[in-house]
Structure formats: C-alpha cells, structure tokens
Coordinates of C-alpha atoms in Angstrom, one line a residue:
M1 CA 0.0 0.0 0.0
R2 CA 1.0 3.7 -0.4
L3 CA 1.6 6.1 2.4
R4 CA -1.0 8.4 0.8
A5 CA -3.7 5.8 1.6
L6 CA -3.1 6.2 5.3
L7 CA -4.3 9.7 5.2
E8 CA -7.5 8.7 3.4
N9 CA -8.7 6.7 6.4
D10 CA -10.1 9.0 9.1
A11 CA -10.3 6.1 11.6
L12 CA -6.5 6.1 11.8
G13 CA -6.3 9.6 13.1
L14 CA -3.1 10.6 11.3
R15 CA -2.0 14.1 10.5
L16 CA 0.7 14.8 8.0
L17 CA 3.5 17.0 9.4
G18 CA 6.0 16.8 6.5
G19 CA 7.0 14.9 3.4
E20 CA 4.0 15.5 1.2
D21 CA 6.1 14.9 -1.9
E22 CA 7.1 11.4 -0.7
L23 CA 3.6 10.0 -0.1
D24 CA 3.8 7.6 -3.0
R25 CA 6.3 5.4 -1.1
T26 CA 5.2 1.8 -0.7
V27 CA 4.7 0.3 2.8
H28 CA 5.6 -3.4 3.1
R29 CA 5.3 -3.8 6.9
V30 CA 4.9 -2.0 10.2
M31 CA 7.4 -1.8 13.1
T32 CA 6.8 -0.3 16.5
T33 CA 9.9 0.8 18.3
D34 CA 11.4 3.2 20.9
L35 CA 15.0 2.1 20.4
R36 CA 17.5 4.9 19.8
D37 CA 18.8 3.0 16.8
P38 CA 16.5 0.4 15.5
S39 CA 18.3 0.1 12.1
R40 CA 19.5 -3.5 12.8
Y41 CA 15.9 -4.7 12.8
L42 CA 14.9 -2.8 9.6
S43 CA 15.0 -4.1 6.1
G44 CA 13.3 -1.2 4.2
G45 CA 9.7 -0.3 3.4
E46 CA 8.5 -0.1 7.0
L47 CA 6.1 2.4 8.5
V48 CA 7.8 3.0 11.9
L49 CA 5.5 3.8 14.8
S50 CA 7.2 5.4 17.8
G51 CA 6.1 6.9 21.2
L52 CA 9.3 8.9 21.2
A53 CA 10.6 7.5 24.4
W54 CA 14.0 7.4 22.8
R55 CA 14.1 11.2 22.7
R56 CA 15.8 12.8 25.7
T57 CA 17.2 15.9 24.2
P58 CA 16.5 17.8 20.9
E59 CA 19.9 16.5 19.6
D60 CA 18.5 12.9 19.6
S61 CA 16.2 13.5 16.7
A62 CA 18.7 13.9 13.9
P63 CA 20.6 10.6 14.4
F64 CA 17.3 8.7 14.9
V65 CA 15.8 9.9 11.6
R66 CA 19.1 9.5 9.8
N67 CA 19.2 5.8 10.8
L68 CA 15.6 5.4 9.6
A69 CA 16.4 7.0 6.2
T70 CA 19.6 4.9 5.8
A71 CA 17.6 1.7 6.4
G72 CA 15.0 2.7 3.7
V73 CA 12.0 3.3 6.0
A74 CA 8.9 4.5 4.1
G75 CA 7.6 6.8 6.8
L76 CA 7.5 7.7 10.6
A77 CA 4.4 8.0 12.7
A78 CA 4.9 9.6 16.1
G79 CA 2.5 9.1 19.0
T80 CA 1.3 11.9 21.2
A81 CA -0.1 9.9 24.1
E82 CA 3.0 10.1 26.3
L83 CA 5.0 13.2 25.4
G84 CA 2.3 15.4 23.8
P85 CA 2.7 17.1 20.4
V86 CA 5.5 16.1 18.1
P87 CA 8.6 18.3 18.8
E88 CA 9.9 20.7 16.2
D89 CA 13.4 19.2 16.2
L90 CA 11.9 15.9 15.0
V91 CA 9.9 17.7 12.3
A92 CA 13.1 19.5 11.1
A93 CA 15.1 16.3 11.1
C94 CA 12.5 14.5 9.0
A95 CA 12.4 17.4 6.5
Q96 CA 16.2 17.3 6.2
H97 CA 16.1 13.6 5.4
R98 CA 13.0 13.7 3.3
M99 CA 11.2 11.3 5.7
P100 CA 7.4 11.6 5.7
L101 CA 6.2 12.3 9.3
F102 CA 2.7 11.6 10.7
E103 CA 1.3 12.6 14.0
V104 CA -0.9 9.9 15.7
A105 CA -3.9 11.2 17.6
E106 CA -3.9 10.3 21.3
S107 CA -7.1 8.4 20.9
V108 CA -5.7 6.0 18.3
A109 CA -3.7 2.9 19.4
F110 CA -0.7 1.8 17.4
E111 CA -2.3 -1.6 17.2
T112 CA -5.2 -0.1 15.2
I113 CA -2.7 1.3 12.6
T114 CA -0.7 -2.0 12.5
E115 CA -3.8 -4.1 11.9
H116 CA -5.0 -1.8 9.1
V117 CA -1.6 -1.8 7.3
V118 CA -1.1 -5.6 7.6
R119 CA -4.6 -6.3 6.3
Q120 CA -4.1 -4.0 3.3
V121 CA -0.6 -5.3 2.5
S122 CA -1.8 -8.9 2.7
T123 CA -4.7 -8.2 0.3
E124 CA -2.4 -6.4 -2.2
R125 CA 0.2 -9.1 -2.0
A126 CA -2.4 -11.7 -2.8
G127 CA -3.1 -9.8 -6.0
D128 CA 0.6 -9.4 -6.7
L129 CA 1.0 -13.2 -6.3
A130 CA -1.8 -13.9 -8.7
A131 CA 0.1 -11.7 -11.2
V132 CA 3.3 -13.6 -10.6
V133 CA 1.6 -16.9 -11.3
D134 CA 0.0 -15.6 -14.4
R135 CA 3.3 -14.1 -15.7
H136 CA 5.2 -17.4 -15.1
R137 CA 2.4 -19.4 -16.7
R138 CA 2.9 -17.4 -19.8
L139 CA 6.6 -18.0 -19.6
M140 CA 6.2 -21.7 -19.2
S141 CA 3.7 -21.9 -22.1
S142 CA 6.4 -20.6 -24.4
G143 CA 8.4 -23.8 -23.9
P144 CA 11.6 -24.8 -22.0
G145 CA 13.3 -21.6 -23.0
G146 CA 10.7 -19.6 -21.2
G147 CA 12.4 -20.2 -17.8
G148 CA 12.5 -22.8 -15.1
P149 CA 11.9 -22.7 -11.3
D150 CA 14.5 -20.0 -10.9
V151 CA 12.3 -17.5 -12.8
V152 CA 9.3 -17.9 -10.6
L153 CA 11.5 -17.9 -7.5
D154 CA 13.0 -14.6 -8.6
L155 CA 9.5 -13.2 -9.1
L156 CA 8.5 -14.3 -5.6
G157 CA 11.5 -12.7 -4.1
S158 CA 11.5 -9.4 -6.0
D159 CA 7.8 -8.8 -6.2
L160 CA 6.6 -10.2 -2.9
D161 CA 9.7 -10.3 -0.7
L162 CA 9.3 -14.0 -0.2
P163 CA 12.6 -15.9 -0.3
A164 CA 11.9 -19.4 -1.6
W165 CA 13.8 -22.5 -2.7
V166 CA 13.0 -25.7 -4.5
L167 CA 14.4 -28.8 -2.8
S168 CA 14.7 -32.4 -3.7
P169 CA 13.5 -35.1 -1.3
T170 CA 17.1 -35.4 -0.1
G171 CA 17.3 -31.7 0.7
R172 CA 19.4 -30.8 -2.3
Q173 CA 18.7 -27.3 -3.6
V174 CA 17.2 -27.7 -7.1
A175 CA 16.6 -24.0 -7.6
G176 CA 16.7 -20.7 -5.7
P177 CA 16.5 -17.0 -6.3
S178 CA 19.4 -15.9 -8.6
D179 CA 20.3 -12.9 -6.5
G180 CA 19.6 -14.5 -3.1
P181 CA 21.5 -16.8 -0.8
S182 CA 21.5 -20.5 -1.2
L183 CA 20.2 -22.7 1.6
P184 CA 23.0 -24.3 3.7
P185 CA 23.0 -28.0 2.9
A186 CA 22.4 -29.0 6.5
L187 CA 19.3 -26.7 6.6
G188 CA 18.0 -28.1 3.3
A189 CA 18.3 -31.7 4.8
R190 CA 16.4 -30.6 7.9
L191 CA 13.6 -29.0 5.9
A192 CA 13.3 -32.1 3.6
G193 CA 13.3 -34.4 6.7
E194 CA 10.5 -32.3 8.3
H195 CA 8.5 -32.3 5.1
L196 CA 8.8 -36.1 4.5
A197 CA 7.9 -36.8 8.2
A198 CA 4.9 -34.6 7.9
V199 CA 3.7 -36.1 4.7
R200 CA 4.1 -39.7 6.1
A201 CA 2.1 -38.6 9.2
G202 CA -0.7 -37.3 7.0
R203 CA -0.5 -33.7 8.2
R204 CA -2.1 -30.9 6.2
T205 CA 0.0 -28.8 4.0
P206 CA 1.7 -26.4 4.1
H207 CA 4.0 -27.8 6.8
R208 CA 5.6 -25.2 9.0
F209 CA 9.0 -25.5 10.6
T210 CA 11.2 -23.1 12.5
A211 CA 15.0 -23.2 12.3
D212 CA 17.4 -20.6 13.7
G213 CA 14.5 -18.1 14.4
T214 CA 13.1 -18.3 10.8
T215 CA 9.8 -20.0 10.1
Y216 CA 9.6 -21.9 6.8
S217 CA 6.4 -23.1 5.1
L218 CA 6.9 -26.3 3.1
F219 CA 4.7 -27.1 0.0
P220 CA 4.8 -30.4 -1.9
V221 CA 5.6 -30.2 -5.6
R222 CA 3.7 -33.2 -7.0
G223 CA 5.0 -35.0 -10.0
N224 CA 3.0 -36.7 -12.8
G225 CA 0.5 -39.3 -11.7
A226 CA -0.9 -40.3 -8.3
G227 CA 0.8 -43.4 -7.1
D228 CA 1.4 -44.9 -3.7
L229 CA 2.3 -42.3 -1.0
R230 CA 5.4 -44.2 -0.1
E231 CA 6.6 -43.8 -3.7
T232 CA 5.7 -40.2 -4.3
V233 CA 7.0 -38.9 -0.9
L234 CA 10.5 -40.2 -1.9
S235 CA 10.5 -38.6 -5.3
D236 CA 8.5 -35.3 -5.1
W237 CA 10.2 -32.0 -4.8
L238 CA 9.1 -29.4 -2.2
L239 CA 8.9 -25.6 -2.2
A240 CA 10.4 -24.0 0.9
V241 CA 9.2 -20.4 1.6
A242 CA 10.8 -18.3 4.3
A243 CA 7.5 -17.1 5.7
D244 CA 4.9 -18.3 8.2
T245 CA 1.7 -19.0 6.3
G246 CA -0.3 -19.9 9.3
D247 CA -2.5 -16.9 9.1
W248 CA -2.6 -16.5 5.3
P249 CA -6.1 -16.5 3.8
A250 CA -7.2 -19.4 1.7
E251 CA -7.0 -17.5 -1.6
R252 CA -3.3 -16.7 -1.0
L253 CA -2.5 -20.3 -0.1
D254 CA -4.2 -21.4 -3.3
L255 CA -2.0 -19.1 -5.3
L256 CA 1.1 -20.6 -3.9
Q257 CA -0.3 -24.0 -4.6
G258 CA -0.5 -22.7 -8.2
V259 CA 3.2 -21.8 -8.0
T260 CA 4.0 -25.4 -7.0
Q261 CA 2.0 -26.7 -10.0
L262 CA 4.2 -24.5 -12.3
I263 CA 7.4 -25.9 -10.7
A264 CA 6.0 -29.4 -11.1
V265 CA 5.9 -28.8 -14.9
E266 CA 9.6 -28.2 -14.8
R267 CA 10.2 -31.2 -12.6
D268 CA 8.4 -33.5 -15.1
R269 CA 10.4 -32.0 -17.9
R270 CA 13.7 -32.8 -16.1
D271 CA 12.5 -36.3 -15.3
A272 CA 11.6 -36.9 -18.9
A273 CA 15.1 -35.7 -19.9
R274 CA 16.5 -38.6 -17.9
T275 CA 14.5 -41.1 -19.9
V276 CA 17.1 -41.5 -22.6
R277 CA 20.0 -42.0 -20.1
R278 CA 17.9 -44.5 -18.1
R279 CA 17.2 -46.5 -21.3
L280 CA 20.8 -46.5 -22.5
A281 CA 22.0 -47.6 -19.0
R282 CA 19.5 -50.4 -19.0
E283 CA 20.7 -51.6 -22.4
V284 CA 24.3 -51.6 -21.3
L285 CA 23.5 -53.4 -18.0
E286 CA 21.3 -56.0 -19.6
L287 CA 24.3 -56.8 -21.9
V288 CA 26.6 -57.0 -18.9
Q289 CA 24.1 -59.2 -16.9
S290 CA 23.5 -61.6 -19.8
G291 CA 27.2 -62.3 -20.2
A292 CA 27.6 -60.6 -23.6
P293 CA 31.1 -60.4 -25.1
P294 CA 33.2 -57.5 -23.7
A295 CA 33.6 -56.2 -27.3
E296 CA 29.8 -55.9 -27.7
I297 CA 29.5 -54.1 -24.3
A298 CA 32.4 -51.7 -25.2
A299 CA 30.7 -50.9 -28.5
R300 CA 27.4 -50.1 -26.8
L301 CA 29.2 -47.9 -24.3
R302 CA 30.9 -46.0 -27.2
V303 CA 27.5 -45.3 -28.7
A304 CA 26.0 -44.3 -25.4
A305 CA 29.0 -42.1 -24.3
P306 CA 27.7 -38.8 -25.8
V307 CA 24.5 -39.1 -23.6
L308 CA 26.0 -40.8 -20.6
L309 CA 29.0 -38.6 -20.5
P310 CA 28.0 -35.1 -21.9
G311 CA 31.1 -33.0 -22.3
L312 CA 33.3 -35.7 -20.7
G313 CA 34.3 -37.9 -23.6
T314 CA 35.1 -41.4 -22.7
A315 CA 35.4 -42.7 -19.1
P316 CA 38.5 -44.8 -18.4
H317 CA 36.9 -45.9 -15.1
W318 CA 33.5 -46.9 -14.0
Q319 CA 31.9 -47.8 -10.7
V320 CA 28.6 -49.6 -10.2
V321 CA 26.2 -48.8 -7.4
V322 CA 23.2 -51.0 -6.6
A323 CA 20.3 -49.8 -4.5
R324 CA 17.1 -51.4 -3.3
V325 CA 14.1 -50.1 -1.4
E326 CA 12.2 -52.7 0.6
W327 CA 8.9 -52.2 2.4
R328 CA 7.7 -54.1 5.5
S329 CA 4.1 -53.0 5.9
A330 CA 0.9 -54.2 4.1
T331 CA -0.7 -52.1 1.4
A332 CA -4.2 -51.8 0.1
Q333 CA -3.1 -54.0 -2.8
G334 CA -2.5 -57.0 -0.4
E335 CA 0.1 -58.4 1.9
A336 CA 3.4 -56.7 1.4
G337 CA 6.4 -58.8 0.5
P338 CA 10.0 -57.5 0.1
D339 CA 8.9 -55.0 -2.5
G340 CA 5.9 -53.6 -0.6
G341 CA 2.9 -55.5 -2.0
G342 CA 3.0 -54.4 -5.6
L343 CA 5.3 -51.4 -5.3
D344 CA 8.3 -51.6 -7.6
G345 CA 11.2 -51.0 -5.3
G346 CA 13.5 -50.7 -8.2
V347 CA 11.6 -47.7 -9.6
I348 CA 11.6 -45.9 -6.3
A349 CA 15.3 -46.8 -5.7
Q350 CA 16.1 -45.4 -9.2
S351 CA 14.8 -42.0 -8.3
L352 CA 16.5 -42.0 -4.9
L353 CA 19.8 -43.2 -6.3
E354 CA 19.8 -40.4 -8.9
E355 CA 19.6 -38.0 -6.0
V356 CA 22.1 -39.7 -3.7
L357 CA 24.8 -39.7 -6.5
V358 CA 24.4 -36.0 -7.3
E359 CA 27.6 -34.3 -6.2
P360 CA 27.2 -31.7 -3.4
G361 CA 26.6 -28.2 -4.8
S362 CA 25.6 -29.7 -8.2
E363 CA 22.2 -28.8 -9.7
G364 CA 21.8 -31.9 -11.8
S365 CA 22.8 -35.4 -12.4
D366 CA 23.3 -35.4 -16.2
H367 CA 26.4 -37.6 -15.9
I368 CA 24.7 -40.3 -13.9
A369 CA 22.9 -43.2 -15.6
V370 CA 20.6 -45.2 -13.4
A371 CA 18.4 -48.2 -14.6
H372 CA 16.2 -50.5 -12.7
L373 CA 16.6 -54.3 -13.1
D374 CA 14.9 -57.1 -11.2
G375 CA 13.7 -54.9 -8.3
E376 CA 17.0 -53.0 -7.9
A377 CA 18.3 -49.7 -9.2
V378 CA 21.8 -49.9 -10.8
A379 CA 23.9 -46.9 -11.6
L380 CA 26.8 -46.6 -14.0
V381 CA 29.0 -43.9 -12.5
P382 CA 31.8 -42.6 -14.8
L383 CA 35.1 -41.6 -13.3
P384 CA 37.0 -39.5 -15.9
A385 CA 40.7 -39.6 -15.7
C386 CA 43.0 -36.6 -15.5
A387 CA 44.4 -35.3 -18.8
D388 CA 47.9 -36.3 -17.8
E389 CA 47.0 -39.7 -16.4
E390 CA 48.9 -42.7 -17.7
P391 CA 46.8 -45.6 -19.1
E392 CA 46.4 -48.4 -16.6
P393 CA 47.4 -51.9 -17.4
A394 CA 44.7 -54.5 -18.2
A395 CA 43.0 -56.3 -15.4
D396 CA 44.3 -59.7 -14.5
S397 CA 40.8 -61.2 -14.8
P398 CA 38.0 -60.0 -17.1
D399 CA 35.6 -59.7 -14.2
S400 CA 38.0 -58.5 -11.5
P401 CA 37.3 -54.9 -10.4
D402 CA 40.4 -52.7 -10.3
S403 CA 40.5 -50.5 -7.2
A404 CA 43.4 -48.3 -8.3
T405 CA 41.6 -45.1 -9.1
N406 CA 43.9 -42.4 -7.7
G407 CA 41.3 -41.3 -5.2
R408 CA 38.5 -40.5 -7.7
A409 CA 36.2 -43.4 -6.6
L410 CA 33.0 -42.9 -4.6
D411 CA 33.4 -42.6 -0.9
T412 CA 31.1 -45.4 0.4
A413 CA 31.2 -44.1 4.0
G414 CA 30.2 -40.6 3.0
L415 CA 27.8 -41.5 0.2
L416 CA 24.7 -41.3 2.5
A417 CA 25.9 -38.8 5.1
A418 CA 24.1 -35.8 3.6
V419 CA 20.9 -37.6 2.8
R420 CA 20.5 -40.0 5.7
E421 CA 18.3 -37.8 7.9
P422 CA 15.6 -37.0 5.2
M423 CA 15.7 -40.5 3.8
E424 CA 15.2 -42.1 7.3
R425 CA 12.2 -39.8 7.9
G426 CA 10.7 -40.5 4.5
L427 CA 11.1 -44.2 4.8
A428 CA 9.6 -44.0 8.4
D429 CA 9.3 -47.3 10.2
D430 CA 8.3 -49.6 7.3
G431 CA 10.9 -49.0 4.6
R432 CA 14.6 -49.6 4.1
L433 CA 17.2 -48.2 1.6
T434 CA 20.3 -50.3 1.1
L435 CA 23.2 -49.6 -1.3
G436 CA 26.3 -51.5 -2.4
V437 CA 29.3 -49.9 -4.2
S438 CA 31.8 -51.7 -6.4
A439 CA 35.4 -51.0 -6.9
A440 CA 36.3 -49.0 -10.0
V441 CA 36.9 -50.8 -13.3
H442 CA 38.8 -49.4 -16.3
S443 CA 37.1 -51.3 -19.1
A444 CA 34.0 -53.1 -20.3
E445 CA 35.6 -56.4 -19.3
G446 CA 35.3 -55.5 -15.7
L447 CA 31.7 -54.4 -15.6
R448 CA 30.2 -57.8 -15.0
G449 CA 32.4 -58.3 -12.0
A450 CA 31.7 -54.8 -10.7
L451 CA 27.9 -55.5 -11.0
E452 CA 28.1 -58.7 -9.0
E453 CA 30.4 -57.0 -6.5
A454 CA 28.0 -54.1 -5.9
R455 CA 25.1 -56.6 -5.4
H456 CA 27.1 -58.6 -2.9
A457 CA 28.0 -55.3 -1.0
R458 CA 24.3 -54.3 -1.0
R459 CA 23.4 -57.7 0.7
V460 CA 26.1 -56.9 3.3
A461 CA 24.4 -53.5 3.9
A462 CA 21.0 -55.2 4.1
A463 CA 22.3 -57.4 7.0
R464 CA 22.9 -54.3 9.1
P465 CA 20.3 -52.5 11.2
G466 CA 18.8 -49.1 10.3
A467 CA 16.6 -47.7 7.6
V468 CA 19.5 -46.5 5.5
S469 CA 22.7 -48.5 5.0
A470 CA 25.6 -48.8 2.5
A471 CA 28.5 -51.1 2.1
G472 CA 31.5 -51.0 -0.2
H473 CA 33.7 -53.5 -2.1
E474 CA 36.4 -53.2 0.6
E475 CA 34.2 -55.0 3.0
L476 CA 33.8 -58.1 0.8
A477 CA 37.2 -59.4 2.0
S478 CA 35.9 -59.6 5.5
H479 CA 33.7 -62.1 7.5
V480 CA 30.8 -59.6 6.9
L481 CA 30.5 -61.0 3.4
L482 CA 29.2 -64.2 4.8
L483 CA 26.6 -62.8 7.2
P484 CA 23.9 -61.7 4.6
F485 CA 23.7 -65.3 3.3
V486 CA 22.9 -66.8 6.7
P487 CA 19.2 -67.8 6.7
D488 CA 17.0 -65.6 9.0
D489 CA 15.9 -68.6 11.1
V490 CA 19.5 -69.7 11.6
R491 CA 20.5 -66.2 12.4
R492 CA 17.8 -65.8 15.0
A493 CA 18.4 -69.2 16.7
F494 CA 22.2 -68.5 16.8
T495 CA 21.9 -65.0 18.4
A496 CA 19.1 -66.1 20.8
R497 CA 21.1 -69.0 22.2
L498 CA 24.1 -66.8 23.0
L499 CA 22.6 -63.4 23.8
D500 CA 19.1 -63.9 25.2
P501 CA 20.3 -65.1 28.6
L502 CA 22.4 -62.0 28.9
R503 CA 19.6 -59.7 27.8
E504 CA 17.1 -61.3 30.2
Y505 CA 19.7 -60.9 33.0
D506 CA 20.3 -57.2 32.1
T507 CA 16.5 -56.5 32.0
K508 CA 16.1 -58.1 35.5
H509 CA 19.3 -56.8 37.2
R510 CA 20.4 -53.8 35.1
A511 CA 23.8 -55.4 34.9
E512 CA 24.8 -54.2 31.4
L513 CA 26.3 -57.5 30.5
V514 CA 25.7 -57.1 26.7
P515 CA 27.5 -53.7 26.6
T516 CA 30.3 -55.1 28.6
L517 CA 30.6 -58.0 26.2
E518 CA 30.7 -55.7 23.2
A519 CA 33.4 -53.5 24.9
F520 CA 35.5 -56.6 25.9
L521 CA 35.6 -57.9 22.4
S522 CA 36.2 -54.4 20.9
A523 CA 39.3 -54.2 23.3
D524 CA 40.5 -57.5 21.9
G525 CA 40.1 -59.1 25.3
S526 CA 42.4 -56.6 27.1
W527 CA 41.2 -56.3 30.7
T528 CA 42.9 -52.9 31.3
R529 CA 41.7 -51.3 28.1
C530 CA 38.2 -52.5 28.5
A531 CA 38.0 -51.4 32.1
A532 CA 39.3 -48.0 31.2
R533 CA 36.8 -47.7 28.4
L534 CA 33.8 -48.6 30.6
H535 CA 35.2 -46.6 33.6
L536 CA 35.2 -49.7 35.8
H537 CA 37.6 -51.3 38.2
V538 CA 39.2 -54.4 36.7
N539 CA 37.8 -56.6 39.4
T540 CA 34.2 -55.4 38.5
L541 CA 34.9 -56.2 34.9
R542 CA 36.2 -59.7 35.8
Y543 CA 33.0 -60.3 37.8
R544 CA 30.8 -59.3 34.8
V545 CA 32.8 -61.5 32.3
S546 CA 32.5 -64.4 34.8
R547 CA 28.7 -63.9 35.0
I548 CA 28.6 -63.9 31.1
E549 CA 30.4 -67.2 31.0
Q550 CA 28.2 -68.7 33.7
L551 CA 25.0 -67.7 31.9
T552 CA 26.1 -68.9 28.5
G553 CA 28.3 -71.8 29.3
R554 CA 31.1 -70.3 27.2
D555 CA 34.7 -69.4 27.9
L556 CA 35.8 -65.9 26.8
S557 CA 39.5 -67.0 27.0
R558 CA 38.9 -69.3 24.0
L559 CA 39.2 -67.8 20.5
E560 CA 36.3 -69.9 19.2
D561 CA 33.9 -68.6 21.9
K562 CA 35.0 -65.0 21.3
L563 CA 34.3 -65.4 17.6
D564 CA 30.8 -66.8 18.3
F565 CA 29.9 -63.9 20.5
F566 CA 31.4 -61.4 18.0
L567 CA 29.3 -62.9 15.2
A568 CA 26.2 -63.0 17.3
L569 CA 26.5 -59.3 18.2
R570 CA 27.0 -58.4 14.5
M571 CA 24.0 -60.4 13.4
S572 CA 21.7 -59.1 16.2

C-alpha cells in the first residue's frame, strides 16, 4: 500500500507534518519501536510507529531519523499519548532527510494502525502473487526456453519479498533466487526431513518448521501421476518459503499452490530428460548381466557415451552402485512382501539413487545413468581420468574390479551422510534403503564383476540394522561378506542362544552384560583397556565377564567362543 492511503482513512487519526512529496512510497510492513537506533531490525519499506521514548534531548532527533532514512524506512508516525505534540526538532530532522512524518492522535492505538496496514498489504500481495503466477504461466507456455523454477522464485523474491527455494527429497537445492543466498546443505536436509515426516504422518499442507529463528512453510511439488504415498513422498520436490503462512487467507495459499504446479511442470520435464539416459543404461546393464562379449559391451558404451558422459568424452573408469528399497508393511493391494505389496522397489530406488549420487553443490545429475533391473536400481558412475594420467594396465581377470583409481572413486562411508536424515524420515518405520558400491573398473571387461560385487555389497548392507545403510567393495574381503547369506531362522536361533540369557539378566538386574561383552571384544580381550573404556575397576569387569560365562556356558578366553559372541553381536 502507499503512504497516501493512510491519510484517506479517518479512523487512523493521522495528521501529516511533513514529506508530502514522498507519499507515493510503498509500505511493506509495520514496526513499533522506541529504540534509539532500530536500524539493525529494519529491512526497508517499513512504517515505523514510535512513542518517542528514545528522545531525551533535541539533539537525539537527527541521528534517529538519519538511521531510519539509511535503512530505507517508508515513513515515521509519532504518537502523542506520552509526550504530547511532536517536537519541532523531529519535524526538522524529517524534513532534512525527506522522511514523511505523521502525528498519531492520542485516541488512536498503534495496534489499530498496525492491523490496518497488515490487512491492506496482505490483500495487495495476494493480488501481486496472482500476477506472478500468471506471468510465469505465460513464460512456461512458451516452452523450456521460457524459464525454469528460478524464474518464478526470482519473481516471488523481487515482487513479494518471499525468499523461496525448491528442494529435492534429499534436501538438495534444485533451484533458488538468482540474487539471493543458497540454503545451507544442513538446513536443506532438515527441511526435507521435516517435510517427509509430515507427509508420512498425513499432516495438512503447508508444513511449517522453525529453524534458527526463521519459520519456513513447506509445500509439496507433486510429479506426474498419483501413485502410492510411499513412492511419491520419496520422489517429489518441495517448495520451501521463508514465511509463516499460518494466518494466510485461503486465496493466497491457493495461489502458492499454483506456483508449485508450475514448478511441477519443470520437474516433469527434467524427469523426462532422464529417460534416454535410463534406457541406455538399461541396455548396457542388460548386456553385462547376460554375459555378452566385452567387445559388444564396449561398442554399446561408445554409442552411449555422448549421452551418458555429456562433455566428458570417454570414461576410463566406471563404478557400479546398486540400491534397493524394501517395504515391510501391508498395502491396500495386499500383503506386502519384500517389495511392498506391488510397489516396484527398483523404480523408487532409481529416483533416490539419482539424487544420492548428485555431487554436493551440483544442480543436476546429467552424468549419472541409473536403470532398474529385477527390483533393484543400478547406476553406472563414470570416473573420468585426469588429462595427464597414464593408461592403466589391463586387469588380471575380465571380471575383476580394479581399485586403483587415484582417489576418484566414490566414498562409500560418506555417500549417504548428507541424505541420511531426510531418507530415514521419509522411509519411516516400514521402509529400508540399502546400497552397495563396487570398486572401479577401467574397461567393459570388468563391468560384470563390478555389478556382482556391488550386489554382494548391498546384501552386506542389508544385513545391518537401520533404515539407510551402505557397504563398499572393501568389506567383501571380511567375514561380513558371509553374514547376509545366513538364513534368517538360523541367524535368530544362533543369536538367541548366545545373547538372550544376557539380555534377560540385564533386564532383570540392570547389569549391562551385553554392553560389557561388546566392549570386551572391541578391546581384543584386554582387561585394562576394556575397564578404562567402561570406567570400571578391573575386578568389576572380571566379575561381569565371569557372569557372562556362567549364563552362556562359554569361555571368553577361548578364540572360538570369542568369535561366536562377535558374530552373534554383528547379526543381532
């Protein structure tokens, strides 16, 4: 609204004391203050209401008004209830700094003025938002060149002062205002986690979440088609707006929903652009899986290289990543099996894997090709060599992955670090995401071995607890390779026989025998190191170990019994 409109409402009881030529200034918000210098709390466009308690001498007026003018304040309204008429030194200071000055009648409360301005600004902004949506709809109708999510986010920021970002389900920033700050990755992950948890809980949108003193409103950006909630929640984008929409009228919320529909168009376009890469990756992987000759696989890779490796040429190294999403709960389609009663876990994992493999700070995954095969998602990840890198010798075995990659290979331990929180909240209590990562191979001959290696690693990850888990090729030379292939009934019987007596004793006596056993084995049977780690006297530790041996009939001085306990703890 304009300052001029304030004078047209007699109920506000305002009298103009100066600045008639500046009445076309726009008011964005209202601030009431009696601070001597409120500039740190001002962002421009405010109507400042003040009872003048800050003024102790006539010399205080000039610096106060100068601070308001520097901050871009639209106008100043001074109350008369406490100190009487507005002093002349304040009138002079406002005239010097071209600051419109109003006198507020004693009978009018500041709250009355605030409510009027907020109501008018909210109404006008709703109209502005409608214009934003209409402008962007016209841009989008002109085709992909008309602008993507960044265009509408710029309009929201410049026209409505609403900072907004588009996030993927992992919290990665897909788009943001071109002249505004990016969301910190940790905050993006928190917002995505809150959004996914709210969607899984069935809460009404928009979801509101406060972080570091700022309230964010989160709107889902739905993709094409309806689908099962568990599938869509793990693939849809979200719009995060730095504003509390709790008191917004329904009309304004509907307009922001219109913004999400426009962004969804771009999301579907980007998803469609991945179709060719997915198809080519599937063709290559089907050849690998069927045992096709390496020459045929290499030829297909050369044909696919311009799409799978845009701008990168050929890739002397490849890694294979396998992912799977499994559901435990029943669905409306029937009893859920490993894939969730009809849900294709490979399709869901495909979308997630494309997100997980995007490099931090990257806005896309054009160099990642992910296909889904037999309920799994499989990614071919290129590792381009440096320009001055010497060619590597051929592998000893056609299917033996080569781990010498000069540090360019994926970091299995860190692969899920940035996305673990939102993924765990999106999967909730009935879903799991497991990943396996192969070593790098330098030719088509090694891809079959890499695929099998990644699948074995994923089974190792699946044997671990938790909703999100990953394992790498380096773990396949350990005993952990054997654990995923132990039948569940054998696993349960083995761990129950060794650990159930200890758990029951701990529950009854609060003795902490199981944590003591874990610490003892972790310390390689060293009494002093284990006692120090548990902050116990060695005699107390000896008593606990003796009790463990009595309850289980085992001897922790024997290597075989130590190994049995170790494996039972790993499988529990």
